[in-house]
CSV table of C-alpha atoms in Angstrom, one decimal:
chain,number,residue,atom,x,y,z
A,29,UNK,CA,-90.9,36.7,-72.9
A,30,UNK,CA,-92.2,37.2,-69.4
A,31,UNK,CA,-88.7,36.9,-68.1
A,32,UNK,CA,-87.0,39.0,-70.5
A,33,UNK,CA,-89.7,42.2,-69.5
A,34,UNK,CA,-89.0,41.5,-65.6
A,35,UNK,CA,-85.1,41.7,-66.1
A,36,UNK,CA,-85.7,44.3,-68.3
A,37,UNK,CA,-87.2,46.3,-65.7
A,38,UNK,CA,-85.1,45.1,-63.2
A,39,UNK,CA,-81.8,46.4,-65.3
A,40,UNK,CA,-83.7,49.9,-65.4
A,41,UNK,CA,-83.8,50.6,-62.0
A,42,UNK,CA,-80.6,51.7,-59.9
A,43,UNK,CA,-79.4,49.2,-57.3
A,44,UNK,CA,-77.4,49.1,-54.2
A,45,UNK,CA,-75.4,45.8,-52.8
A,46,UNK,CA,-76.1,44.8,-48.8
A,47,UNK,CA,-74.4,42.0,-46.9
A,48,UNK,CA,-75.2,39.3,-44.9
A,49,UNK,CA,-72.3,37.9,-42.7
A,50,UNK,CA,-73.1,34.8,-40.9
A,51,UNK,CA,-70.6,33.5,-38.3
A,52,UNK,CA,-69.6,31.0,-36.1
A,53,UNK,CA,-67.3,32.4,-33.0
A,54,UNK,CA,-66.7,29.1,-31.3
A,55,UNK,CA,-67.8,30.3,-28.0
A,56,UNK,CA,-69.3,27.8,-25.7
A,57,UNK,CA,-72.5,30.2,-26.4
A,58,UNK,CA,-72.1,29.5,-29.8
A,59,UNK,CA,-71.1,26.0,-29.3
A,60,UNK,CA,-74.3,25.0,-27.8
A,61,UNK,CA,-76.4,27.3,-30.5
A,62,UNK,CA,-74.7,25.0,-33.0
A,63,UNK,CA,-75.2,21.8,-31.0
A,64,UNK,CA,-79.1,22.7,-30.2
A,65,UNK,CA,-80.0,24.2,-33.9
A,66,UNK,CA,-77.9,21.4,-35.8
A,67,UNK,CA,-76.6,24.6,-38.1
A,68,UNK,CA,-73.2,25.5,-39.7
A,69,UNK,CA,-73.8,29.2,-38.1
A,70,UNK,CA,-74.8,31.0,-34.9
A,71,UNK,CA,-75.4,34.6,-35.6
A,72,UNK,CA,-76.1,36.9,-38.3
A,73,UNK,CA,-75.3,40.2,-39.6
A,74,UNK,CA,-76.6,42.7,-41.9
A,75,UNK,CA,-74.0,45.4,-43.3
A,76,UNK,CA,-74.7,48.7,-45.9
A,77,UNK,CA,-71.0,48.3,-47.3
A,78,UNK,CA,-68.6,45.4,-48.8
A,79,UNK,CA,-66.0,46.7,-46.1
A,80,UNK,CA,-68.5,45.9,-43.8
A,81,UNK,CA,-67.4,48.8,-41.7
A,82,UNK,CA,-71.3,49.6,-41.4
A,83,UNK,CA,-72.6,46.0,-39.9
A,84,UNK,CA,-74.8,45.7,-37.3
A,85,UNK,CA,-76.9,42.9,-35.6
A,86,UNK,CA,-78.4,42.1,-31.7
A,87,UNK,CA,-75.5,40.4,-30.0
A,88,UNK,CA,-73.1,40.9,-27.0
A,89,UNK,CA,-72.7,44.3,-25.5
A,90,UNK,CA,-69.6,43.3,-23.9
A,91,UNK,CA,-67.1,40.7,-25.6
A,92,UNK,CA,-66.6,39.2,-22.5
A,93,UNK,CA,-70.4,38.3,-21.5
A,94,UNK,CA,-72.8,36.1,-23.9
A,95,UNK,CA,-76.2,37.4,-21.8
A,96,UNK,CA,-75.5,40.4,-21.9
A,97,UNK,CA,-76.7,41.8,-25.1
A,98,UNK,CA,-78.4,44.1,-27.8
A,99,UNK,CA,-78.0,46.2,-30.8
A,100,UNK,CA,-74.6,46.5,-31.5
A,101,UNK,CA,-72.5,48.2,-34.3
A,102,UNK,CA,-70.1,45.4,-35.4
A,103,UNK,CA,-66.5,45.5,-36.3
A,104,UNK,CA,-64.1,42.7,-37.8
A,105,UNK,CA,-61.3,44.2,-35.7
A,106,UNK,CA,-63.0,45.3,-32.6
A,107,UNK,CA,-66.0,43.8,-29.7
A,108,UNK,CA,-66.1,40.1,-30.4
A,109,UNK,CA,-64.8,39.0,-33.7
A,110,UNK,CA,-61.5,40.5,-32.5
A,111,UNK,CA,-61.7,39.0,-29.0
A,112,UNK,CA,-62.4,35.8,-31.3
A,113,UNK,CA,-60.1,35.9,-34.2
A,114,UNK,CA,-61.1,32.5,-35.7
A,115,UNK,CA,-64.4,33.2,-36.1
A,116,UNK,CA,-65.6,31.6,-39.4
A,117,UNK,CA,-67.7,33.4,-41.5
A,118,UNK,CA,-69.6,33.7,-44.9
A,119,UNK,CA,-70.7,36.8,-46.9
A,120,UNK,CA,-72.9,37.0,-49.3
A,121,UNK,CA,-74.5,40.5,-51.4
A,122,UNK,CA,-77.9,40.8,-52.9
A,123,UNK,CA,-78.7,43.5,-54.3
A,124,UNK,CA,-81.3,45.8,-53.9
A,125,UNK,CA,-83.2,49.3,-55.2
A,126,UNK,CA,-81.6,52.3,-54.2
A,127,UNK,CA,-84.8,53.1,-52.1
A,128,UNK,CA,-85.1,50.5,-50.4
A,129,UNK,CA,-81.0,50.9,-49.6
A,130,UNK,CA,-82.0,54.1,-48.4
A,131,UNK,CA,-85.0,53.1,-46.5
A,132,UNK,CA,-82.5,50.0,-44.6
A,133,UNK,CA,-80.2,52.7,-43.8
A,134,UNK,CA,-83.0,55.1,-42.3
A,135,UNK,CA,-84.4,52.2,-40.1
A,136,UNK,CA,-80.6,50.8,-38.9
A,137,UNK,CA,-80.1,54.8,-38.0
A,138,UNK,CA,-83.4,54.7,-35.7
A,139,UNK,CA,-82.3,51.7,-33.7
A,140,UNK,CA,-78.9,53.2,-33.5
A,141,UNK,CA,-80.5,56.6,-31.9
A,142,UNK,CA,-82.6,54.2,-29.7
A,143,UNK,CA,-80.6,51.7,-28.7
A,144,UNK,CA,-80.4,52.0,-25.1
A,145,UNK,CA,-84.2,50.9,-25.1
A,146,UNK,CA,-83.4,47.7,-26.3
A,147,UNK,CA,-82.8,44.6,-24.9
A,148,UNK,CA,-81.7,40.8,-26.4
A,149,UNK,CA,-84.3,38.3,-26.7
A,150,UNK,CA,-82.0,35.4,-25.4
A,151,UNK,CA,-85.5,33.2,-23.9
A,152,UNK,CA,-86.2,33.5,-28.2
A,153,UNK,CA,-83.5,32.9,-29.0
A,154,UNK,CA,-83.5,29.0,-27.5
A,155,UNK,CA,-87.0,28.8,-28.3
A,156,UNK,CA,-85.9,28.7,-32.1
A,157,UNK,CA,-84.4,25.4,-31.2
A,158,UNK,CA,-87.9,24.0,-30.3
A,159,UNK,CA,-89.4,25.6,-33.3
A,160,UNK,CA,-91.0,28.0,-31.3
A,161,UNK,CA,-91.3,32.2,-31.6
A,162,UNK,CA,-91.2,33.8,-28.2
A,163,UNK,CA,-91.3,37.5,-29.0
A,164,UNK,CA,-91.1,40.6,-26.1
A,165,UNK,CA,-91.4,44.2,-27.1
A,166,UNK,CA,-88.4,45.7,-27.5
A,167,UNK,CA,-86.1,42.7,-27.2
A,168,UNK,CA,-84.3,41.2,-30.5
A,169,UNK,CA,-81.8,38.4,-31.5
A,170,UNK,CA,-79.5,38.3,-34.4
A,171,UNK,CA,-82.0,36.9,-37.0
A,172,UNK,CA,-85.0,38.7,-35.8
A,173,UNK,CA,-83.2,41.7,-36.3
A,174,UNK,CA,-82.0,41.1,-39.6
A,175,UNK,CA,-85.5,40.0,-41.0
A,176,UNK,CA,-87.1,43.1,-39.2
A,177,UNK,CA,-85.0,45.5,-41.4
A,178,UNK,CA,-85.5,43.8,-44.2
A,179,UNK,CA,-89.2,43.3,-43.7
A,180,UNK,CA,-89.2,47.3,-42.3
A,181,UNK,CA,-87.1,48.2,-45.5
A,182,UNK,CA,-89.4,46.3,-47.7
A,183,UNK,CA,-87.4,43.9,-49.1
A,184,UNK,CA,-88.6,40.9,-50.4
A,185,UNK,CA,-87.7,37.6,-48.5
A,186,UNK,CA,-88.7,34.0,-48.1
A,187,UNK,CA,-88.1,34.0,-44.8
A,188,UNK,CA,-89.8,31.9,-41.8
A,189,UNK,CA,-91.7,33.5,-38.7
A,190,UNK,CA,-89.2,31.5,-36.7
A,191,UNK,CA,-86.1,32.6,-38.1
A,192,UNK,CA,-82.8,31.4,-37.3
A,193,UNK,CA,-79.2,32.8,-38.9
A,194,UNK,CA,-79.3,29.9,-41.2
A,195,UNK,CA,-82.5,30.8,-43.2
A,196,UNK,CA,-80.8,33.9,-44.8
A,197,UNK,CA,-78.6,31.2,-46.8
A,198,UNK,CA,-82.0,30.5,-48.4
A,199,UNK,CA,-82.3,34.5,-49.3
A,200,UNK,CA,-83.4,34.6,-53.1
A,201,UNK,CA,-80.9,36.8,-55.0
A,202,UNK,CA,-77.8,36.3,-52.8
A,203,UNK,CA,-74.3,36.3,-54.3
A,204,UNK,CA,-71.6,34.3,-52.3
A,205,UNK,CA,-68.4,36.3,-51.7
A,206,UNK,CA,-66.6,34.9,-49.4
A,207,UNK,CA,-65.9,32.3,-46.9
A,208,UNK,CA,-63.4,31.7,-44.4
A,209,UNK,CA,-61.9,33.3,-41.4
A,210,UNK,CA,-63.9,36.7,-40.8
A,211,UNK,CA,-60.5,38.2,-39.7
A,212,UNK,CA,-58.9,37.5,-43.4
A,213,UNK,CA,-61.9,38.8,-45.7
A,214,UNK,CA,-60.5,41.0,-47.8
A,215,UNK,CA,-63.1,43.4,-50.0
């Protein structure tokens, strides 16, 4: 009965998909991060639409330099996924309340307007790999990112302190769209 009045609830309220694209370029970079972690993926991505035309994470500035990095507005066909066109990737959706949508898009929009005062947490982001959080104002990684909008945008998730792009496979709620060759998704 319980169950029935949650999804009941649930149905009554208006909802908006996100994505989450985790990806594997096969850069030495992301060679090593697979090599050290043990994971399938190196980096994560959050996006506000299936064409994921609106994705953004913490990751290289320049496609051509691995430390040299921070919030960046992602593209499938420009930066780094179309410097490295067999990146392999999965998607998956989850939905989510239109206020909290609303609220994700709000706080991605600050960081975009303050972007330039950000740096990449590269020392936390090999810390991970020793199960360790070393945070610095101001200073992200892929995954930190990700979980700070979502934790910012209140919405719900199981995920550690230490987080690494693997742990949002463990989101509750996700839908699996796709996986494959990040150049070939097709919405």
């Amino acid at each position: 009965m319980l169950k029935f009045i949650i999804e009941k609830t649930k149905l009554g309220k208006k909802m908006k998909k996100i994505y989450f694209i985790l990806t594997h370029t096969g850069t030495p970079l992301a060679n090593f991060i697979r090599f050290y972690t043990k994971d399938e993926f190196s980096h994560v991505s959050i996006a506000l639409d299936e064409e994921l035309q609106e994705m953004y994470s913490f990751g290289r500035l320049n496609p051509y330099n691995a430390f040299i990095g921070g919030f960046v507005h992602e593209y499938i066909d420009k930066g780094t996924f179309k410097r490295f066109k067999k990146t392999y990737a999965r998607i998956y959706s989850m939905d989510i309340e239109d206020e909290k949508y609303d609220l994700l898009e709000q706080n991605i929009r600050n960081f975009q307007e303050k972007k330039d005062d950000y740096g990449f947490n590269i020392i936390g982001m090999f810390a991970v790999g020793l199960n360790k959080k070393i945070k610095f104002d101001k200073a992200l990684y892929c995954a930190e990112f990700v979980k700070q909008m979502m934790d910012e945008s209140q919405i719900e998730n199981n995920l550690p302190e230490i987080v690494k792009p693997e742990n949002f496979k463990d989101l509750e709620g996700l839908e699996e769209i796709y996986t494959g060759k990040l150049k070939e998704y097709k919405y």
